[in-house]
PDB file of C-alpha atoms (C1' of nucleotides) in Angstrom:
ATOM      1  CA  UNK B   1      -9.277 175.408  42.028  1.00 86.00           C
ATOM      2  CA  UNK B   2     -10.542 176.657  38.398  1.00 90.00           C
ATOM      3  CA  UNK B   3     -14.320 177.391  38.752  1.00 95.00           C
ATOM      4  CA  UNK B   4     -16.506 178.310  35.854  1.00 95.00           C
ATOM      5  CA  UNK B   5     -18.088 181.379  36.188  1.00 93.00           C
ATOM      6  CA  UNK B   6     -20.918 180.754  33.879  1.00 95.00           C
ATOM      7  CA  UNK B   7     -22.038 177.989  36.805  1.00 96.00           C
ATOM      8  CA  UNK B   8     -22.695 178.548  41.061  1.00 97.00           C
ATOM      9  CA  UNK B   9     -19.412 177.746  42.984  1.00 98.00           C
ATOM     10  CA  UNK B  10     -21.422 175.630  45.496  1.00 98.00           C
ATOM     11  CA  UNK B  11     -22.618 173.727  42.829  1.00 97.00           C
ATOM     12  CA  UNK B  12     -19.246 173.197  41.424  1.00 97.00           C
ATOM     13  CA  UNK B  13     -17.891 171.970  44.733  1.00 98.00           C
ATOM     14  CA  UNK B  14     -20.645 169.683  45.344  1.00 97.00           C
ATOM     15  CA  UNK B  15     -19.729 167.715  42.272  1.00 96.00           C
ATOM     16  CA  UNK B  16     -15.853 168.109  43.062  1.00 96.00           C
ATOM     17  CA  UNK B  17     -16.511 166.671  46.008  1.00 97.00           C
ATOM     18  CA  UNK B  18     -18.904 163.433  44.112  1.00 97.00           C
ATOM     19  CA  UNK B  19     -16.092 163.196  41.634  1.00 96.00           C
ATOM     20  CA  UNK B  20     -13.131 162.945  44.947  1.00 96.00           C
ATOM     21  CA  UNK B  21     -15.790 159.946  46.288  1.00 96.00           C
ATOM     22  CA  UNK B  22     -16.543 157.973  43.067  1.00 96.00           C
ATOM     23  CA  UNK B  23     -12.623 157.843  42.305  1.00 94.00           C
ATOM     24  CA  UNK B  24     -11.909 157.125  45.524  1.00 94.00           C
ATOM     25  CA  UNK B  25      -9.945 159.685  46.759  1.00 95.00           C
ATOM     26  CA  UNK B  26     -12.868 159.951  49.242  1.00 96.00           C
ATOM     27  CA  UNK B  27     -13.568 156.774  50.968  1.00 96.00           C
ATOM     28  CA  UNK B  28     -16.808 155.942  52.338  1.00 97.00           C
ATOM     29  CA  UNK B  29     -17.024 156.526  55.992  1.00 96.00           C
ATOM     30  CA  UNK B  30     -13.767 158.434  55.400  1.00 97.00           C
ATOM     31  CA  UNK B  31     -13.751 162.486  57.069  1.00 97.00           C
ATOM     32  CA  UNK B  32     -14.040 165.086  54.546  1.00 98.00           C
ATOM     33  CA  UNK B  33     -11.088 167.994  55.554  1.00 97.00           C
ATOM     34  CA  UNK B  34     -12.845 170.135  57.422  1.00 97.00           C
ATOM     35  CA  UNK B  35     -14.458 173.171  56.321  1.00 97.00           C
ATOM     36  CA  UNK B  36     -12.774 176.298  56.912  1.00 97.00           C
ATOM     37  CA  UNK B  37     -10.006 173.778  55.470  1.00 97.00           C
ATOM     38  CA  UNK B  38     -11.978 173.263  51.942  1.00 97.00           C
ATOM     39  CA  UNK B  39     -12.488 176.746  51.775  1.00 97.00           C
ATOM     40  CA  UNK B  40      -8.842 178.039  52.415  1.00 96.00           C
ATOM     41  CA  UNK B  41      -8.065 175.233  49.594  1.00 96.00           C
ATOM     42  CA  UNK B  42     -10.700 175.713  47.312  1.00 97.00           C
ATOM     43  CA  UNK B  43     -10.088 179.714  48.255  1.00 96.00           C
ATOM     44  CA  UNK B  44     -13.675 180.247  48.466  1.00 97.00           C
ATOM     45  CA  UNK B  45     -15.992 181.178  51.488  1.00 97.00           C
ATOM     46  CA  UNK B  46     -16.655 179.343  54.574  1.00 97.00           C
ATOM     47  CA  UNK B  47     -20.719 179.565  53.877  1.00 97.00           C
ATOM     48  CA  UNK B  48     -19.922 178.628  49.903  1.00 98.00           C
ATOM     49  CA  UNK B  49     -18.546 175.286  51.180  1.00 98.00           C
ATOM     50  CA  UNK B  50     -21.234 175.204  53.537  1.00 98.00           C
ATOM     51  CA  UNK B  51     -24.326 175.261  51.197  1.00 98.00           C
ATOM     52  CA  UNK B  52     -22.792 172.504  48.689  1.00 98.00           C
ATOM     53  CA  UNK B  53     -22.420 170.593  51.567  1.00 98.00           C
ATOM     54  CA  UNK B  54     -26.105 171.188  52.861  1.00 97.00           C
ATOM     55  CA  UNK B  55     -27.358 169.648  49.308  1.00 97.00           C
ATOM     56  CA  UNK B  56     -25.256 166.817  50.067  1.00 97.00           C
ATOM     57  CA  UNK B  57     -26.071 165.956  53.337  1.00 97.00           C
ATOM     58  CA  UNK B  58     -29.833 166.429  52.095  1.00 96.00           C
ATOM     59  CA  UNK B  59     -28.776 163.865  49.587  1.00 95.00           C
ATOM     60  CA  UNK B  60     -27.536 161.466  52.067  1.00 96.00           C
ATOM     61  CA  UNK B  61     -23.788 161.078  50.795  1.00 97.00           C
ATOM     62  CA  UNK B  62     -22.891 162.617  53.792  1.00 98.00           C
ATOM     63  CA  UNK B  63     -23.493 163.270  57.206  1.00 97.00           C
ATOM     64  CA  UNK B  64     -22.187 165.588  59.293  1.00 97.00           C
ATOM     65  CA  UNK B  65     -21.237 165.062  62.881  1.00 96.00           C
ATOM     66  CA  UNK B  66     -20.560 168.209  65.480  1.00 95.00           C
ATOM     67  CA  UNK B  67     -17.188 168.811  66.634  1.00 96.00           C
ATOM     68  CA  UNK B  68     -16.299 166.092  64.971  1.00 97.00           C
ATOM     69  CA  UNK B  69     -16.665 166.881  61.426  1.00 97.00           C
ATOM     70  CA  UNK B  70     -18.360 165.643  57.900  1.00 98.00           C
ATOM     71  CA  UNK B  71     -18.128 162.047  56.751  1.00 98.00           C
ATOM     72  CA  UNK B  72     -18.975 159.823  53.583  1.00 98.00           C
ATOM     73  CA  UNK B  73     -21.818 157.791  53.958  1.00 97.00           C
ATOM     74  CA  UNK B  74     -20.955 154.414  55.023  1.00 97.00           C
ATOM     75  CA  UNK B  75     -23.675 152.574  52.216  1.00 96.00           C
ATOM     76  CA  UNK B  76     -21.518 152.196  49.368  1.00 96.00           C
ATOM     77  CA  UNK B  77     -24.622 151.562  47.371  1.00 96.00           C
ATOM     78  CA  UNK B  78     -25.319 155.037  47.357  1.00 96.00           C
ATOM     79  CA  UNK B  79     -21.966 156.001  45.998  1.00 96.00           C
ATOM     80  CA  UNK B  80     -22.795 153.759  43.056  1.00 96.00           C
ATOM     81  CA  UNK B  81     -25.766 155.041  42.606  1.00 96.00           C
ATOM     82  CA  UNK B  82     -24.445 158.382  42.360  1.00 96.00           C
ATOM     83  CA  UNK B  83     -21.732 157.862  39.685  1.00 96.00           C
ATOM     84  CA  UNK B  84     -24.498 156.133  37.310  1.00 96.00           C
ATOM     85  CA  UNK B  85     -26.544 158.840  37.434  1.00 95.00           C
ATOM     86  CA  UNK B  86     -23.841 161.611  36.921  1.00 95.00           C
ATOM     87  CA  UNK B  87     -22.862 159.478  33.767  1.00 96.00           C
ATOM     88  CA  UNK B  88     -26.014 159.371  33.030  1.00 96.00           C
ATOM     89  CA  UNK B  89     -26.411 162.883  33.079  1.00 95.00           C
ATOM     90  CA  UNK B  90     -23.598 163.358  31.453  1.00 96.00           C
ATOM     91  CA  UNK B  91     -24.140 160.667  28.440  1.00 97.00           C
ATOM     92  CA  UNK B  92     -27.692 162.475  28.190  1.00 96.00           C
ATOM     93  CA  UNK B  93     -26.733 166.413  27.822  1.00 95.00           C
ATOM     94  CA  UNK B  94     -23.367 165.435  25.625  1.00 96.00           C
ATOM     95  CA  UNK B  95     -25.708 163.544  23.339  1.00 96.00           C
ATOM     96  CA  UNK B  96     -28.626 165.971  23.418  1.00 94.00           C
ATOM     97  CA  UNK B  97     -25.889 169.366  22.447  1.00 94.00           C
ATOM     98  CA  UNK B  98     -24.492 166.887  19.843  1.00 96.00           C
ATOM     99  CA  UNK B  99     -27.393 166.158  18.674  1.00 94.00           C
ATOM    100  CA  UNK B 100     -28.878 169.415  18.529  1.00 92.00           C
ATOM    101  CA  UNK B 101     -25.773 170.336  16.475  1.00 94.00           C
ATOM    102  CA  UNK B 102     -26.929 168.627  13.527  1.00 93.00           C
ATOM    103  CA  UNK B 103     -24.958 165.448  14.027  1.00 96.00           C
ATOM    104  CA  UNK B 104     -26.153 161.736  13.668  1.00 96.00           C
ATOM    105  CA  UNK B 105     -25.865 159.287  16.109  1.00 96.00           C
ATOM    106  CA  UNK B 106     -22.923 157.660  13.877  1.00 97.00           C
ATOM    107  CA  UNK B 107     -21.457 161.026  13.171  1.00 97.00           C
ATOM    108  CA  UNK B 108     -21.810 160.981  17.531  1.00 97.00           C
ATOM    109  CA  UNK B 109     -19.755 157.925  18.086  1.00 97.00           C
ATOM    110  CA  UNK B 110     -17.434 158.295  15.432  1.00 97.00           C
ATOM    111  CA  UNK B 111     -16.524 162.040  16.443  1.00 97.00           C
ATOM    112  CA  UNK B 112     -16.079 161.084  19.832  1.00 97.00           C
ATOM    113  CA  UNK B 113     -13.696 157.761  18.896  1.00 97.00           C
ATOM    114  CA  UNK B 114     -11.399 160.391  16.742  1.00 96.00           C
ATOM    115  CA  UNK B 115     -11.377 163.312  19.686  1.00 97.00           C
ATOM    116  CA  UNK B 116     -10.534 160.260  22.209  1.00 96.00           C
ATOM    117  CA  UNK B 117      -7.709 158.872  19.626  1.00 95.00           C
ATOM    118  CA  UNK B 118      -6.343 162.407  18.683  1.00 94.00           C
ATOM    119  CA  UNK B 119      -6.189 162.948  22.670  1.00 92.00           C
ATOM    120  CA  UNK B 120      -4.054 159.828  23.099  1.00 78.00           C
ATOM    121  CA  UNK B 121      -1.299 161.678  20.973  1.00 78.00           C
ATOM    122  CA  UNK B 122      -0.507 163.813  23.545  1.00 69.00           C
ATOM    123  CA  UNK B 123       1.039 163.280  26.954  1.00 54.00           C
ATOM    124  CA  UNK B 124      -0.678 164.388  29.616  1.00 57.00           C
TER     125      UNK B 124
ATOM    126  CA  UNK R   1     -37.952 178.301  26.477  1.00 87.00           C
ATOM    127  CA  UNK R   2     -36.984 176.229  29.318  1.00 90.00           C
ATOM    128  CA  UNK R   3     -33.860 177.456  30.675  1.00 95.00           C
ATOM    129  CA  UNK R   4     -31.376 175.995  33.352  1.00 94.00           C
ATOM    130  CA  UNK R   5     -30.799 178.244  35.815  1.00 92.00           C
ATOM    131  CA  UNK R   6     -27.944 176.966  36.516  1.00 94.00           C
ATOM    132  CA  UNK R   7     -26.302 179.133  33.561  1.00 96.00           C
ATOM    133  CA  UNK R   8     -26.973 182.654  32.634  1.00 97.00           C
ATOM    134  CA  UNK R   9     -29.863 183.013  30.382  1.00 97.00           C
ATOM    135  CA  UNK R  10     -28.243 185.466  28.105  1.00 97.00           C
ATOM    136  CA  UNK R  11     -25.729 182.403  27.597  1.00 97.00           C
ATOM    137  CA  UNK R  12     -28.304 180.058  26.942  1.00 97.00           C
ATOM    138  CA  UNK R  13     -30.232 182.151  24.235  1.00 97.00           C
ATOM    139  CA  UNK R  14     -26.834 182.747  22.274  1.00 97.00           C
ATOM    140  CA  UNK R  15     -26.320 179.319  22.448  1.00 96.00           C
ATOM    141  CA  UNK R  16     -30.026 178.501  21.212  1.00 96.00           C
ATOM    142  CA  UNK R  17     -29.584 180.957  18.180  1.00 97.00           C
ATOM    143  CA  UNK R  18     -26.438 179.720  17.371  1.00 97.00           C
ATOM    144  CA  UNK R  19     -28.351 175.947  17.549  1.00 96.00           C
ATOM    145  CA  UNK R  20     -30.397 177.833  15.067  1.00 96.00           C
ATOM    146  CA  UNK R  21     -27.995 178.758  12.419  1.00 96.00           C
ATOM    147  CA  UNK R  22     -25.465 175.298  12.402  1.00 96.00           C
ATOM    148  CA  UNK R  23     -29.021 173.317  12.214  1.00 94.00           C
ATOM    149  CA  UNK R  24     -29.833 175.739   9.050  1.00 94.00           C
ATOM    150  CA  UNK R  25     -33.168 177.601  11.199  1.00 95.00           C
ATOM    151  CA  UNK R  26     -31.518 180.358  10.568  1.00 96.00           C
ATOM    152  CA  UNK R  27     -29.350 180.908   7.280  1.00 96.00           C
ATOM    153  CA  UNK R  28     -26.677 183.093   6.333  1.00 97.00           C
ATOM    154  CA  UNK R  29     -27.639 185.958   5.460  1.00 96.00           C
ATOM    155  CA  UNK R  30     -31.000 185.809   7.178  1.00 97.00           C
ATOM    156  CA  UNK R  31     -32.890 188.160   8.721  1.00 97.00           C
ATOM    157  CA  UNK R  32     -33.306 187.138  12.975  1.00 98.00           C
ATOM    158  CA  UNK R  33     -36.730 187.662  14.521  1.00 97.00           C
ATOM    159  CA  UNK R  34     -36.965 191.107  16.248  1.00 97.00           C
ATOM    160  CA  UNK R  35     -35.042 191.715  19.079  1.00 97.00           C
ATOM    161  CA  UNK R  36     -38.659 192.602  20.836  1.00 97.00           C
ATOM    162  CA  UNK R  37     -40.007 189.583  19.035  1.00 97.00           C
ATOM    163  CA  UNK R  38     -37.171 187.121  21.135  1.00 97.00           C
ATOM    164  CA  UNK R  39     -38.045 188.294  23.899  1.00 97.00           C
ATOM    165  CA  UNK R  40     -41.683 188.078  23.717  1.00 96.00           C
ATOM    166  CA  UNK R  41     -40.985 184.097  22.326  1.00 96.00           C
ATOM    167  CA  UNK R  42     -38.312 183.598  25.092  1.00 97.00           C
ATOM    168  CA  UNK R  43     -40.390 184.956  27.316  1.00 96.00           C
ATOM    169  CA  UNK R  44     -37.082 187.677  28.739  1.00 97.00           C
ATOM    170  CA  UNK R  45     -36.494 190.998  28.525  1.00 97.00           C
ATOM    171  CA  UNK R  46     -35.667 192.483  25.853  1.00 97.00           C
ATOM    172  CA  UNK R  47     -32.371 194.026  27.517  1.00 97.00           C
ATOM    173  CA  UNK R  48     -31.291 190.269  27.757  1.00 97.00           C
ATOM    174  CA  UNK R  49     -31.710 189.083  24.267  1.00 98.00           C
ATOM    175  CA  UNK R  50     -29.627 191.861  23.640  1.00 97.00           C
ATOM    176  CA  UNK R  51     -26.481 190.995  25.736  1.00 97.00           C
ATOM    177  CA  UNK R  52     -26.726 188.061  23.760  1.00 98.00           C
ATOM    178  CA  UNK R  53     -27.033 189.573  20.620  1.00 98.00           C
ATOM    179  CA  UNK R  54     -24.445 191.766  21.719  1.00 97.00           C
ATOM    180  CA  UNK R  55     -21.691 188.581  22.705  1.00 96.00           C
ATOM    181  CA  UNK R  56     -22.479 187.220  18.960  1.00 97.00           C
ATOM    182  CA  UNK R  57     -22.342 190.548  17.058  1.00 97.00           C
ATOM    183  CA  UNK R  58     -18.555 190.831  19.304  1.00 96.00           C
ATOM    184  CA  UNK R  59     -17.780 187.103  17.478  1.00 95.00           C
ATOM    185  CA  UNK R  60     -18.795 188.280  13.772  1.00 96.00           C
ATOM    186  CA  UNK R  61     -21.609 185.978  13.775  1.00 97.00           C
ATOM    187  CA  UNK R  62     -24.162 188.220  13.457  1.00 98.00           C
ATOM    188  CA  UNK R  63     -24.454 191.946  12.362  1.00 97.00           C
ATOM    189  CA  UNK R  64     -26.505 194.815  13.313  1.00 97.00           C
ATOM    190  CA  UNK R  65     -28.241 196.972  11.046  1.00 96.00           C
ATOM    191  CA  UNK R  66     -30.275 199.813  12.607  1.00 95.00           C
ATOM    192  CA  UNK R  67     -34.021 200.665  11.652  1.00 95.00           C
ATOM    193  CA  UNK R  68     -33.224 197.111   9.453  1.00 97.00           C
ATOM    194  CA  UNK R  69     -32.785 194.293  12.102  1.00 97.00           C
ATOM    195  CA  UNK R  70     -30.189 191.418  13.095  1.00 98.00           C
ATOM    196  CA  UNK R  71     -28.716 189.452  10.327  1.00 98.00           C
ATOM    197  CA  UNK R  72     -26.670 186.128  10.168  1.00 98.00           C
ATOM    198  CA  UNK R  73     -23.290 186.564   8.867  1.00 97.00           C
ATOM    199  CA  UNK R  74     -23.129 185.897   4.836  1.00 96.00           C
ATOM    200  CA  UNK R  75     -19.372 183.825   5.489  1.00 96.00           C
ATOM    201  CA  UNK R  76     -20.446 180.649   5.640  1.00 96.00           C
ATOM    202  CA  UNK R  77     -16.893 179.732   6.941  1.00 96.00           C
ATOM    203  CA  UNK R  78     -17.639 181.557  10.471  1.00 96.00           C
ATOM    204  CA  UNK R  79     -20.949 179.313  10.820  1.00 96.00           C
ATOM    205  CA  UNK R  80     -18.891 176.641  10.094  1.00 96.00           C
ATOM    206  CA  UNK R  81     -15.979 176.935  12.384  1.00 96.00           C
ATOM    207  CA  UNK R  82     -18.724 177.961  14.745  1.00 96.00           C
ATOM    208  CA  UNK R  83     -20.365 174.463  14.557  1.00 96.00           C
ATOM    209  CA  UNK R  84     -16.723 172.628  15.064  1.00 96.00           C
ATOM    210  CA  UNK R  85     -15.970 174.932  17.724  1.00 95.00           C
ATOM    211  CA  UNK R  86     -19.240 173.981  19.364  1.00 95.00           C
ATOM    212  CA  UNK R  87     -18.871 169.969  18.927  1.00 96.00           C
ATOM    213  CA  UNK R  88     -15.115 170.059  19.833  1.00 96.00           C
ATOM    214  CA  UNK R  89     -15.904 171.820  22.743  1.00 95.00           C
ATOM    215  CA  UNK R  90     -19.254 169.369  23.735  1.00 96.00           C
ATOM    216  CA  UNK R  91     -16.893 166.270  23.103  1.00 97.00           C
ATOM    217  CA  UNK R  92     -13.975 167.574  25.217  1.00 96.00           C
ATOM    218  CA  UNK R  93     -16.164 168.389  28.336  1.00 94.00           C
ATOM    219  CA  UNK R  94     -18.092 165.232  28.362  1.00 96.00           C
ATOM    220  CA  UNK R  95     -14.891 163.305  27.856  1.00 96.00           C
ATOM    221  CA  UNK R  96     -12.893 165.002  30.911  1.00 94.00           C
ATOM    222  CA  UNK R  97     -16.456 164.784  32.782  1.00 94.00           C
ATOM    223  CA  UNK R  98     -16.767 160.610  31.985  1.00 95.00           C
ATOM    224  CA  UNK R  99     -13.009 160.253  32.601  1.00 94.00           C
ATOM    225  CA  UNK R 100     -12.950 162.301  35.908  1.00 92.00           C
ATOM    226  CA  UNK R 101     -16.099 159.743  37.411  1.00 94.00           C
ATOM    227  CA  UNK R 102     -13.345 157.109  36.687  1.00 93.00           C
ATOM    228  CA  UNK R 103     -14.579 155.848  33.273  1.00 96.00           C
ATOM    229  CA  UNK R 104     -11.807 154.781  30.723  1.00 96.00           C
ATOM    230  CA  UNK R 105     -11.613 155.622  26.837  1.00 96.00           C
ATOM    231  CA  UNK R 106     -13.383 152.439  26.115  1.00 96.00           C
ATOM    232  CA  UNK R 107     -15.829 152.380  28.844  1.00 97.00           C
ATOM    233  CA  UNK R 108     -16.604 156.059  27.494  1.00 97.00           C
ATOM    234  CA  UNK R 109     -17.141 154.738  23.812  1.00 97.00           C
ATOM    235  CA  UNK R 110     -19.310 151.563  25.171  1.00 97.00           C
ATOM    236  CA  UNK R 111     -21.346 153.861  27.621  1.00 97.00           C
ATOM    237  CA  UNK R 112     -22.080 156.154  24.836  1.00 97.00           C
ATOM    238  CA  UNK R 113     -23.254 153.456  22.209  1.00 97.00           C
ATOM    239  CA  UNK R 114     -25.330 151.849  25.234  1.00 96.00           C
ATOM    240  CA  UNK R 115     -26.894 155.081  25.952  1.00 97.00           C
ATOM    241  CA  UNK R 116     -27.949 155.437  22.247  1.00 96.00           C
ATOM    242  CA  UNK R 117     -28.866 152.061  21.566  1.00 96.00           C
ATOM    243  CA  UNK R 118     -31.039 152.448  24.492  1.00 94.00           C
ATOM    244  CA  UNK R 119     -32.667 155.748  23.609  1.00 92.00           C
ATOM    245  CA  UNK R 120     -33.572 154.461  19.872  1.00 78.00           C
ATOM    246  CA  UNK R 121     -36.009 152.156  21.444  1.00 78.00           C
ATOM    247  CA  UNK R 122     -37.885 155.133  22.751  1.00 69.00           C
ATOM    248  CA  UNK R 123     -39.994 156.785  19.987  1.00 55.00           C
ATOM    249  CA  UNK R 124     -39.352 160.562  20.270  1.00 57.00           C
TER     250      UNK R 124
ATOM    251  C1'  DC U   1     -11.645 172.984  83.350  1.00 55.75           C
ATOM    252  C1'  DC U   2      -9.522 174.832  79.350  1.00 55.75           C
ATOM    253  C1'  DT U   3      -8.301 174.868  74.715  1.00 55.75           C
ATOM    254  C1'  DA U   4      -7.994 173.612  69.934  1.00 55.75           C
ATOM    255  C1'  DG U   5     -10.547 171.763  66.333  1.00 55.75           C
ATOM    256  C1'  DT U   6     -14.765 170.950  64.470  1.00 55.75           C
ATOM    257  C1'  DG U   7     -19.742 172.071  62.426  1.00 55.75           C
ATOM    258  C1'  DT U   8     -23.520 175.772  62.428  1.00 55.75           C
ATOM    259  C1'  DT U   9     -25.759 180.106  62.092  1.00 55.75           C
ATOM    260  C1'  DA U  10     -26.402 185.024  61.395  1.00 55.75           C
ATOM    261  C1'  DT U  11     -25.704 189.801  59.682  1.00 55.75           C
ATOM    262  C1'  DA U  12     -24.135 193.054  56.456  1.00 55.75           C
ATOM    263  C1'  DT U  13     -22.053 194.057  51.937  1.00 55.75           C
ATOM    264  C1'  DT U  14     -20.760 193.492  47.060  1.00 55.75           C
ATOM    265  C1'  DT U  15     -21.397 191.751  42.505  1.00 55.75           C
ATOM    266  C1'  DT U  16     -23.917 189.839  38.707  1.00 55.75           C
ATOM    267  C1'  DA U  17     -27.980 188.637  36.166  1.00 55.75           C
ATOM    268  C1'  DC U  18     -32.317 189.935  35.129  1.00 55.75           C
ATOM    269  C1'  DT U  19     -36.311 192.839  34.788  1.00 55.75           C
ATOM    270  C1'  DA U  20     -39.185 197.082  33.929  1.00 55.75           C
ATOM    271  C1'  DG U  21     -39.747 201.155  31.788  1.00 55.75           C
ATOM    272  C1'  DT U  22     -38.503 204.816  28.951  1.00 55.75           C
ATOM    273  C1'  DA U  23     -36.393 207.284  25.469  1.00 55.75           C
ATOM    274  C1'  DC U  24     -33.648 207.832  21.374  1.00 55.75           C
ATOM    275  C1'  DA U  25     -31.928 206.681  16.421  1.00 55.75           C
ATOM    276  C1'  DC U  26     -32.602 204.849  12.044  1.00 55.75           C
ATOM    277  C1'  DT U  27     -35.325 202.652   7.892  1.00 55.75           C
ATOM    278  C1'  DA U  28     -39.015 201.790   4.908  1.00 55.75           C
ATOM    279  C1'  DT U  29     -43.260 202.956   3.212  1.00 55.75           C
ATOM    280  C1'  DA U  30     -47.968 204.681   2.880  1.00 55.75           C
TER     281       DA U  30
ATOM    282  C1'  DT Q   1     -44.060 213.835   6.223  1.00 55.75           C
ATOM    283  C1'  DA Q   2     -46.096 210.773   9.318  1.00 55.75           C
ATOM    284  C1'  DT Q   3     -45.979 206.236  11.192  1.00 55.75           C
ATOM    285  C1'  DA Q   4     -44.764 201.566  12.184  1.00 55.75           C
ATOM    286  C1'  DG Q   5     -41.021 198.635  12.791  1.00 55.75           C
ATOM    287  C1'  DT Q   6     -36.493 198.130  13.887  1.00 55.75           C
ATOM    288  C1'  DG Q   7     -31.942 198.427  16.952  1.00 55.75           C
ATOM    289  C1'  DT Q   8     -29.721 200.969  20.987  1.00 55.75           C
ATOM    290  C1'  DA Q   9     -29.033 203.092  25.445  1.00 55.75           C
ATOM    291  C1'  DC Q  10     -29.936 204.410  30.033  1.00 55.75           C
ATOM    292  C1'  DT Q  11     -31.788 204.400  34.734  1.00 55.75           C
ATOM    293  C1'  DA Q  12     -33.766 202.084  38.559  1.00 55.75           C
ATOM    294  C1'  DG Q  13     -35.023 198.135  41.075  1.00 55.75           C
ATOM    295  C1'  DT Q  14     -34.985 193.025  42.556  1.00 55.75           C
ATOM    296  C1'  DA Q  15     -32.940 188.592  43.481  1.00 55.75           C
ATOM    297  C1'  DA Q  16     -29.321 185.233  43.922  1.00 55.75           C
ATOM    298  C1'  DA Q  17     -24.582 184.104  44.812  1.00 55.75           C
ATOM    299  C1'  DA Q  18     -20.624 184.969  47.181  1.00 55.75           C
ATOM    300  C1'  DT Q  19     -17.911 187.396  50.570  1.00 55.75           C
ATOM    301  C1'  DA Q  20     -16.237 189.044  55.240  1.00 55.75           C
ATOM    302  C1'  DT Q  21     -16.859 188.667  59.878  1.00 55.75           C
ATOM    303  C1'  DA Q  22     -18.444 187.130  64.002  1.00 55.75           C
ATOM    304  C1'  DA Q  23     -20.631 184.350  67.220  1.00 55.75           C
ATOM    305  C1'  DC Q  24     -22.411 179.970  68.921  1.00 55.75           C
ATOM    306  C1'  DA Q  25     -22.408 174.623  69.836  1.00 55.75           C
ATOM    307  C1'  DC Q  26     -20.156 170.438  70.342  1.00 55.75           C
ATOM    308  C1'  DT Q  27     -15.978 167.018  70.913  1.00 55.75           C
ATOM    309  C1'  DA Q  28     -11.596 165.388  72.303  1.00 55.75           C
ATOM    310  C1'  DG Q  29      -7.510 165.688  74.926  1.00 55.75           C
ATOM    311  C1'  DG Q  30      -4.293 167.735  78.115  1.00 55.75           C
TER     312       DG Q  30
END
DNA sequence: CCTAGTGTTATATTTTACTAGTACACTATA
DNA sequence: TATAGTGTACTAGTAAAATATAACACTAGG
């Protein structure tokens, strides 16, 4: 996996993991691989893996159970909860950069519609 | 300054100055604030306003003149490109963000118009 | 009971970002 | 020429993140 350095690797794998549960790649009540697994695949450190998934157990999305191993939290309400606020984050910091670059909120929406329709050209 | 500290603060002040310039704070050709100065307002040292000082001198942005000061670039082309660098990189990365929590082109360009019809009611 | 698979914890080490402090180099001007 | 204001460079120290390595605790299954 591609990590940016300018941002903690923990923190980056805590929201990899969010992302792998709001898509559903990550079902709730569903094991998480276990950890010395995530960090052979994510080619990180046992402890890295570790402290992302501390903050997430302290967020309740998971729990973790001894010898058996980590699992999604069974309250699907709090899986929705999460991906509204990460939009939400997400709607609030691209708006506030955009913003802060000098652009309207027209100028906003309309740059985003053309970056979205120039990005259906290609194929991916 | 409030900074994240999530992300370096060197990285965050050459991103603030650059704010500066594309919003016209700062104009080309115009003199920046001392480098002691920043760092007295940004409340850092002064040996991290200059790395990045250093990162925007390295990307013609700004040049150094010694015993003079910092000065923003007279080619109003680079501030330019800088600002659709900037934006095309802001869109892209909330884009892949939105579409990675599952969220398709339209529900991207709805969520986005929602947010901001929401925020105008606030008055800030 | 033993073993493989799991989560948990701890120590030591390296790297990066940041700070503090100091000194040096250059410019303008009184 | 002296001084204040500027950028630049260097050394030393601290803190956080990440690593390597090892040990410990629990579970399930043969």
């Amino acid at each position: 996996m591609k990590f940016d350095d300018k941002v903690p690797i923990y923190y980056q794998i805590k929201n990899y993991l969010y992302h792998e549960m709001i898509t559903g790649q990550l079902k709730p009540g569903g094991k998480l691989p276990a950890v010395r697994q995530l960090a052979v695949d994510l080619t990180v450190n046992v402890n890295t893996v570790q402290r992302a998934l501390g903050e997430m157990m302290t967020a309740g999305i998971i729990t973790s159970q001894r010898g058996k191993g980590n699992f999604v939290t069974t309250e699907t309400t709090r899986i929705t909860q999460l991906k509204e606020k990460l939009v939400m984050e997400e709607l609030e910091r691209a708006y506030e950069q955009l913003h802060a670059l000098n652009l309207t909120d027209d100028e906003i929406i309309v740059g985003l519609k053309q970056y979205i329709a120039q990005r259906g050209q290609r194929n991916d």
